[in-house]
Amino acid sequence: MSAREFNFDGLVGPSHNYAGLSFGNVASFNNVKSASNPKQAALQGLAKMRALAARGFAQAVLPPQDRPNFRLLRSLGFTGSDADVLARAYKESPVILACAYSASPMWTANAATVSPSRDTADGRVHFTPANLNNKLHRALEYVQTTRALKAIFGDERRFAVHDALPSTPAFGDEGAANHTRLGASHGADAVEMFVYGRVEFDPNAPAPKRYPARQTLEASQAVARKHGLAEARTVYVQQNPDVIDQGVFHNDVIAVGNANVLFYHEQAFADEQGALFQLRQAMAGVDAELTAIRVDTGMVSVQDAVHSYLFNSQLLSKDGGKMALVIPQECQENAAVARYLEGLVASGGPVDELIHFDLRQSMRNGGGPACLRLRVALTDEEAGAMHQGVIMTEALYHTLVAWVEKHYRDKLEPSDLADPALAIEVHAALEELARILGMPGLYDL
Ligand code: SUG
């Protein structure tokens, strides 16, 4: 059966800011406390969605979450009126306030892991919202993510939206950023590859020393079980702990797959040859042949990969069989990466086009093109059964641009998070957004 890959991009929320909350994510740490521009961030993200939709790629949007997260603040003992809660939190723990205000749900590659209906035992599309339990500011996202996914994929005959895994270190789950599907095409049988950073129940397994490994093998296995994936078509690969220690906090910072192509850095995996062997074997079972595009350290160092976000690109299948690589403009500003990319498109291989975007606002928090999207491969019937109000069209683009222009600030400094007016502005913006998207029950405002 034919299927198309929808990319659900996160709409950047009105409280986008730089709070240095993600230890192990170099950009987040380097830009801590600088001023952000939420308006520009949202417009940059919308420009990407619009351009890809205009090119004929299936594109949709996932809404931002309600901020500040008063439930978090109140659960931590900040009481009184909303204004009191904000004032006390700012005075006693500005970092907790920043967590409650984070716009991090914009990186929807971390929203959930998705298995297309072709892969699952019951023939439904399965979603497991990621618990993101490694970071406080991300650990509560799954509540609203689950609500949004249920609102969009509410037809239980076709879709299964699961609960997140238990929110404990053994089941650290970062969603689709550590997951890719490899097969002949989106509609064909395929292999699901899960990449993990550490093994909770094997103290002798290699693990990074400096930065946290956010995803466990146990979490990946649990997601595969819940989705009803066939063992022969499921592959688990360990990320190289040394690259986690160099700032590769998700696999999608060092590798990306699409159809039968895996584009990756030679240092991405703990055991490169073992990983390729497993993939090739499993893919043979679905009549697909892996095309591995390996980038050597000599061409692009891990450091250049982390700074340019070369691998945090979207590989998109075009009509006619070739692929486009959607990259952040930082790739063109890095001499080694730019040189590499020139060679890549000239090589006659599967990638014959580069599409670049200015996503600087998101990049400064470690979020490139691939972080901003969640892939959901759907048959035409499934696509018709989801909520249609989130599909990106020219009309929706213009409506959302006007909405951003009306509600978003163009500058947020850390001290602005104490301003009670900001909470009221965000609230008003989201109420209107729920109406625009035709999802009246989206928020519990
Ligand atoms: O989880 N940054 C996010 C970036 C997520 C990128 N996603 C993928 N690679 N798929 C993170 O580290 C920074 C927030 C701050 O510091 O204000 C942040 O959460």
XYZ file of C-alpha atoms and ligand atoms in Angstrom:
464
model
C 0.000 0.000 0.000
C 1.266 3.484 -0.686
C 1.959 5.851 2.175
C 3.306 9.347 2.537
C 5.523 10.734 5.235
C 3.974 13.718 6.992
C 6.387 15.918 8.863
C 4.719 17.435 11.905
C 6.771 20.489 12.807
C 6.549 22.038 16.236
C 5.153 25.548 16.165
C 7.521 27.577 18.343
C 5.692 28.850 21.415
C 5.584 32.509 22.552
C 7.929 31.887 25.511
C 10.928 30.639 23.492
C 14.001 31.583 25.527
C 17.587 30.598 26.248
C 17.896 29.173 29.743
C 20.819 26.752 29.447
C 18.689 23.882 30.703
C 20.179 21.025 28.705
C 23.458 19.781 30.145
C 25.149 17.822 27.346
C 23.661 20.023 24.600
C 26.486 22.378 23.672
C 24.362 25.093 22.012
C 21.932 25.290 24.939
C 24.849 25.757 27.333
C 26.699 28.276 25.173
C 23.724 30.588 24.740
C 22.460 30.569 28.298
C 20.773 33.797 29.334
C 21.159 35.554 26.013
C 18.061 37.358 24.737
C 15.778 35.358 22.461
C 13.356 36.506 19.784
C 10.222 34.307 19.985
C 8.544 36.077 17.069
C 11.473 35.454 14.767
C 11.800 31.862 16.018
C 8.173 31.092 15.181
C 8.400 32.798 11.786
C 11.580 30.891 10.916
C 9.853 27.602 11.733
C 6.749 28.551 9.762
C 8.862 29.530 6.756
C 10.339 26.033 6.711
C 6.905 24.418 6.922
C 5.529 26.626 4.173
C 8.431 26.059 1.796
C 8.346 22.277 2.192
C 4.560 22.151 1.839
C 4.825 24.299 -1.303
C 7.276 21.777 -2.707
C 4.635 19.078 -2.306
C 5.982 17.400 0.840
C 3.227 16.417 3.285
C 3.512 18.922 6.109
C 1.566 19.470 9.305
C 1.997 21.363 12.539
C 2.016 20.373 16.214
C 0.874 23.155 18.544
C 3.002 24.603 21.345
C 2.202 23.823 24.973
C 0.676 25.963 27.659
C 3.346 27.971 29.489
C 4.257 28.682 32.188
C 3.524 25.260 33.548
C 1.740 26.366 36.713
C 1.123 22.737 37.667
C 4.886 22.231 37.951
C 5.412 25.455 39.900
C 2.584 24.773 42.344
C 3.701 21.155 42.827
C 7.091 22.499 43.920
C 5.579 24.675 46.645
C 5.116 28.052 44.952
C 1.656 29.084 46.069
C -0.749 32.026 45.927
C -2.137 33.857 42.925
C -0.531 33.246 39.535
C 1.398 36.502 39.931
C 2.603 35.416 43.420
C 3.715 32.042 42.069
C 5.763 33.714 39.314
C 7.306 36.304 41.652
C 8.315 33.723 44.254
C 9.677 31.285 41.698
C 11.733 34.045 40.061
C 13.150 35.125 43.404
C 13.834 31.700 44.883
C 14.666 29.609 41.828
C 14.810 31.350 38.442
C 15.956 28.087 36.884
C 12.734 26.332 37.925
C 10.774 29.251 36.496
C 12.708 28.886 33.240
C 11.845 25.172 33.181
C 8.166 26.014 33.623
C 8.410 28.509 30.752
C 10.504 26.466 28.311
C 9.218 26.302 24.747
C 11.055 22.983 24.301
C 7.992 21.114 22.928
C 8.875 22.819 19.626
C 11.408 20.000 19.073
C 8.795 17.470 18.090
C 11.363 14.824 17.121
C 11.274 14.247 20.869
C 7.488 14.259 21.181
C 6.927 10.567 20.531
C 8.082 7.445 18.735
C 5.821 6.578 15.825
C 5.396 3.215 14.084
C 3.448 3.232 10.815
C 0.570 0.762 10.440
C 2.599 -1.366 8.045
C 4.958 -2.305 10.886
C 2.565 -3.046 13.740
C 0.831 -6.277 14.742
C -2.664 -4.751 14.805
C -2.277 -2.653 11.643
C -2.770 0.665 13.447
C -0.343 3.590 13.575
C 1.203 3.549 17.064
C 2.483 6.527 19.035
C 4.314 6.465 22.363
C 4.814 9.968 23.768
C 8.356 10.283 25.112
C 8.782 10.802 28.849
C 11.936 12.928 28.329
C 12.757 12.271 31.965
C 16.397 13.331 31.730
C 15.605 17.044 31.985
C 13.116 18.746 34.269
C 11.965 21.235 31.647
C 11.134 18.427 29.214
C 9.852 15.814 31.668
C 6.306 17.144 31.762
C 5.861 17.598 28.015
C 4.351 14.149 27.558
C 1.127 15.147 29.347
C 0.165 17.760 26.772
C 1.800 15.831 23.922
C -0.478 12.884 24.668
C -3.484 15.173 24.715
C -2.541 16.778 21.392
C -1.806 13.451 19.680
C -5.124 12.036 20.915
C -6.911 15.081 19.542
C -5.250 14.727 16.133
C -5.221 10.940 15.920
C -8.454 10.252 17.759
C -9.767 7.504 15.468
C -8.965 4.423 17.536
C -9.650 2.053 14.684
C -6.636 3.465 12.904
C -4.448 5.011 15.585
C -3.169 3.958 19.019
C -1.773 6.705 21.254
C -0.127 5.007 24.236
C 0.786 6.335 27.643
C 4.402 7.420 28.055
C 6.793 4.905 29.652
C 7.330 5.087 33.429
C 9.229 8.281 34.119
C 12.285 6.801 35.758
C 15.931 6.626 34.585
C 15.620 2.960 33.537
C 13.135 4.040 30.876
C 14.654 7.293 29.660
C 12.888 7.847 26.336
C 13.577 10.714 23.910
C 11.243 9.610 21.135
C 11.809 9.673 17.401
C 15.139 11.495 17.656
C 16.609 8.055 18.397
C 14.534 6.072 15.946
C 14.449 5.669 12.188
C 12.701 3.440 9.706
C 14.604 1.854 6.837
C 12.981 0.115 3.874
C 12.353 0.474 0.177
C 9.738 3.213 0.649
C 7.343 4.693 3.217
C 4.588 2.299 2.215
C 6.727 -0.854 2.028
C 7.718 -3.266 4.797
C 10.647 -1.833 6.697
C 13.006 -2.199 9.611
C 12.696 0.054 12.635
C 16.054 1.019 14.096
C 16.225 2.164 17.711
C 19.405 3.860 18.899
C 20.118 3.944 22.630
C 22.776 5.605 24.723
C 23.047 3.266 27.698
C 21.754 0.050 29.224
C 20.194 0.394 32.656
C 20.313 -3.264 33.664
C 23.845 -4.004 32.451
C 26.336 -2.053 34.532
C 29.183 -3.288 32.301
C 27.781 -1.866 29.076
C 29.715 1.158 27.803
C 28.281 4.537 28.795
C 29.395 8.154 28.383
C 31.493 9.679 31.164
C 30.871 13.373 30.869
C 27.363 13.939 29.567
C 24.168 11.972 30.169
C 22.911 9.262 27.840
C 19.242 10.134 27.685
C 17.850 7.015 25.974
C 18.045 3.514 27.429
C 17.883 0.189 25.617
C 15.113 -0.830 27.993
C 12.977 2.123 26.904
C 13.480 1.351 23.205
C 12.538 -2.295 23.749
C 9.413 -1.327 25.672
C 8.282 1.001 22.869
C 8.819 -1.760 20.295
C 6.763 -4.175 22.438
C 3.937 -1.701 22.878
C 3.838 -1.022 19.152
C 3.716 -4.729 18.323
C 6.804 -4.674 16.101
C 8.132 -7.919 14.652
C 11.427 -8.992 16.182
C 13.016 -9.745 12.819
C 12.259 -6.186 11.667
C 13.517 -4.398 14.758
C 17.148 -3.470 15.303
C 18.743 -1.955 18.423
C 22.003 -0.101 18.004
C 24.112 1.533 20.669
C 25.229 5.110 20.160
C 28.961 5.733 20.546
C 29.392 6.971 24.142
C 32.396 9.072 23.072
C 30.259 11.211 20.775
C 27.624 11.707 23.470
C 30.511 13.138 25.484
C 31.201 15.531 22.591
C 27.682 16.927 22.542
C 25.719 14.375 20.498
C 22.818 14.171 22.937
C 20.433 12.498 20.468
C 21.207 10.163 17.576
C 19.638 12.631 15.140
C 22.605 14.929 15.775
C 24.895 12.373 14.079
C 22.727 10.224 11.769
C 19.524 10.383 9.741
C 17.703 7.732 7.752
C 15.078 7.832 5.035
C 13.736 5.020 2.851
C 16.770 2.763 2.279
C 19.387 5.446 2.965
C 21.294 5.874 6.206
C 23.382 9.059 6.283
C 25.728 8.921 9.260
C 29.066 9.876 10.719
C 31.626 7.109 11.049
C 31.758 7.669 14.809
C 27.982 7.609 15.339
C 27.663 4.065 16.644
C 29.514 2.073 19.308
C 30.035 -0.737 16.779
C 29.662 0.598 13.247
C 30.225 -2.671 11.396
C 27.945 -4.578 13.774
C 25.204 -1.998 13.279
C 25.455 -2.149 9.477
C 25.506 -5.940 9.541
C 22.344 -6.112 11.644
C 20.584 -3.568 9.461
C 21.554 -5.284 6.208
C 20.353 -8.626 7.492
C 17.049 -7.309 8.735
C 16.501 -5.277 5.571
C 17.133 -8.335 3.398
C 14.063 -9.806 5.098
C 11.942 -6.972 3.687
C 13.562 -7.023 0.235
C 15.366 -3.761 0.767
C 19.012 -2.961 0.343
C 20.733 -0.489 2.621
C 22.508 2.462 1.029
C 24.927 3.680 3.663
C 26.341 7.186 3.205
C 29.221 7.273 5.645
C 30.937 10.551 6.477
C 34.529 10.091 7.626
C 36.078 12.085 10.437
C 38.715 13.250 7.951
C 36.024 15.027 5.955
C 33.843 16.283 8.803
C 34.958 16.110 12.443
C 32.468 15.325 15.200
C 32.928 18.905 16.353
C 32.003 20.278 12.926
C 29.009 17.954 12.820
C 27.830 19.204 16.226
C 28.334 22.874 15.381
C 26.851 22.765 11.875
C 24.137 20.170 12.614
C 24.896 18.481 9.275
C 23.165 15.283 10.365
C 20.221 17.031 11.974
C 18.923 17.344 8.484
C 15.750 16.021 6.926
C 16.207 13.527 4.126
C 13.090 13.781 2.008
C 12.073 11.471 -0.856
C 11.165 13.312 -4.030
C 9.097 12.111 -6.944
C 11.462 10.357 -9.304
C 13.455 8.571 -6.619
C 16.070 11.138 -5.565
C 16.219 12.805 -2.146
C 16.598 16.345 -0.898
C 18.625 17.136 2.218
C 17.083 19.891 4.324
C 19.904 21.580 6.229
C 20.353 24.546 8.544
C 22.248 27.465 7.055
C 25.049 26.841 9.576
C 26.119 23.966 7.274
C 27.004 26.468 4.582
C 28.941 28.608 7.015
C 31.223 25.729 8.010
C 33.938 25.293 5.372
C 34.465 21.536 5.860
C 30.750 20.789 5.865
C 30.026 23.030 2.865
C 32.802 21.290 0.923
C 31.476 17.892 1.901
C 27.938 18.788 0.821
C 29.113 20.028 -2.550
C 30.690 16.650 -3.153
C 27.625 14.813 -1.883
C 25.190 16.339 -4.378
C 27.716 16.002 -7.216
C 28.388 12.335 -6.441
C 25.445 10.905 -8.381
C 24.157 9.236 -5.205
C 20.635 9.414 -3.786
C 20.912 13.024 -2.541
C 20.793 15.486 -5.429
C 19.521 18.656 -3.786
C 20.163 20.800 -0.716
C 17.406 22.952 0.769
C 18.640 25.275 3.469
C 16.805 27.306 6.078
C 17.634 29.983 8.586
C 16.583 28.388 11.880
C 19.075 30.316 13.985
C 16.674 30.939 16.882
C 16.076 27.223 17.390
C 19.656 26.258 16.552
C 20.899 28.383 19.440
C 19.143 25.916 21.735
C 20.452 22.885 19.836
C 17.432 22.353 17.592
C 17.953 21.963 13.844
C 15.579 21.037 10.989
C 15.192 17.405 12.089
C 14.630 18.287 15.764
C 11.719 20.439 14.713
C 9.800 17.653 13.005
C 8.036 14.401 13.907
C 7.677 11.955 11.055
C 4.354 10.170 10.678
C 4.010 7.916 7.635
C 0.331 7.555 6.748
C -1.710 5.858 4.062
C -4.185 8.123 2.272
C -7.004 6.692 4.365
C -5.152 7.361 7.602
C -4.257 10.849 6.476
C -7.932 11.457 5.786
C -8.872 10.194 9.256
C -6.631 12.524 11.245
C -7.709 16.001 12.311
C -7.355 18.106 9.160
C -6.886 21.478 10.852
C -3.172 20.855 11.458
C -2.246 20.264 7.810
C -0.048 23.070 6.525
C -1.589 24.979 3.652
C -0.849 28.390 2.220
C -3.958 29.701 4.009
C -2.978 28.223 7.392
C 0.530 29.618 6.970
C -0.788 33.159 6.502
C -3.210 32.815 9.414
C -0.432 31.589 11.694
C 1.945 34.348 10.603
C -0.716 36.942 11.461
C -1.317 35.192 14.792
C 2.416 35.270 15.604
C 2.694 38.930 14.600
C -0.192 39.756 16.909
C 0.804 37.797 20.012
C 4.575 37.248 20.127
C 7.260 39.431 21.632
C 10.422 40.070 19.663
C 12.673 39.965 22.686
C 12.748 37.862 25.843
C 15.415 38.275 28.504
C 15.618 35.944 31.516
C 14.100 38.630 33.767
C 11.036 38.908 31.487
C 9.899 35.523 32.758
C 8.972 37.235 36.038
C 6.593 39.588 34.244
C 3.000 38.431 34.983
C 1.859 40.035 31.735
C 3.822 37.430 29.760
C 1.761 34.575 31.224
C -1.439 36.387 30.296
C -0.187 37.038 26.750
C 0.748 33.393 26.215
C -2.625 32.276 27.506
C -4.500 34.588 25.122
C -2.345 33.443 22.201
C -3.045 29.769 22.851
C -6.785 30.278 23.241
C -6.837 31.819 19.796
C -4.574 29.109 18.377
C -6.940 26.354 19.529
C -9.669 28.109 17.545
C -7.455 28.533 14.467
C -6.561 24.853 14.443
C -10.139 23.804 15.108
C -9.173 21.987 18.321
C -11.348 23.482 21.063
C -10.293 20.996 23.779
C -6.580 21.279 23.051
C -5.621 23.172 26.199
C -6.789 23.009 29.768
C -6.620 26.791 30.111
O 16.370 18.569 24.543
N 17.130 21.926 23.863
C 16.599 20.657 23.416
C 16.958 20.440 21.970
C 16.273 19.231 21.410
C 16.803 18.842 20.080
N 16.124 17.709 19.590
C 16.655 16.752 18.809
N 17.958 16.595 18.679
N 15.869 15.926 18.273
C 17.126 19.518 24.283
O 18.291 19.563 24.696
C 17.332 23.792 25.441
C 16.424 24.620 26.297
C 17.149 25.746 26.989
O 18.324 25.565 27.326
O 16.520 26.811 27.217
C 16.695 22.479 25.021
O 15.851 21.959 25.698
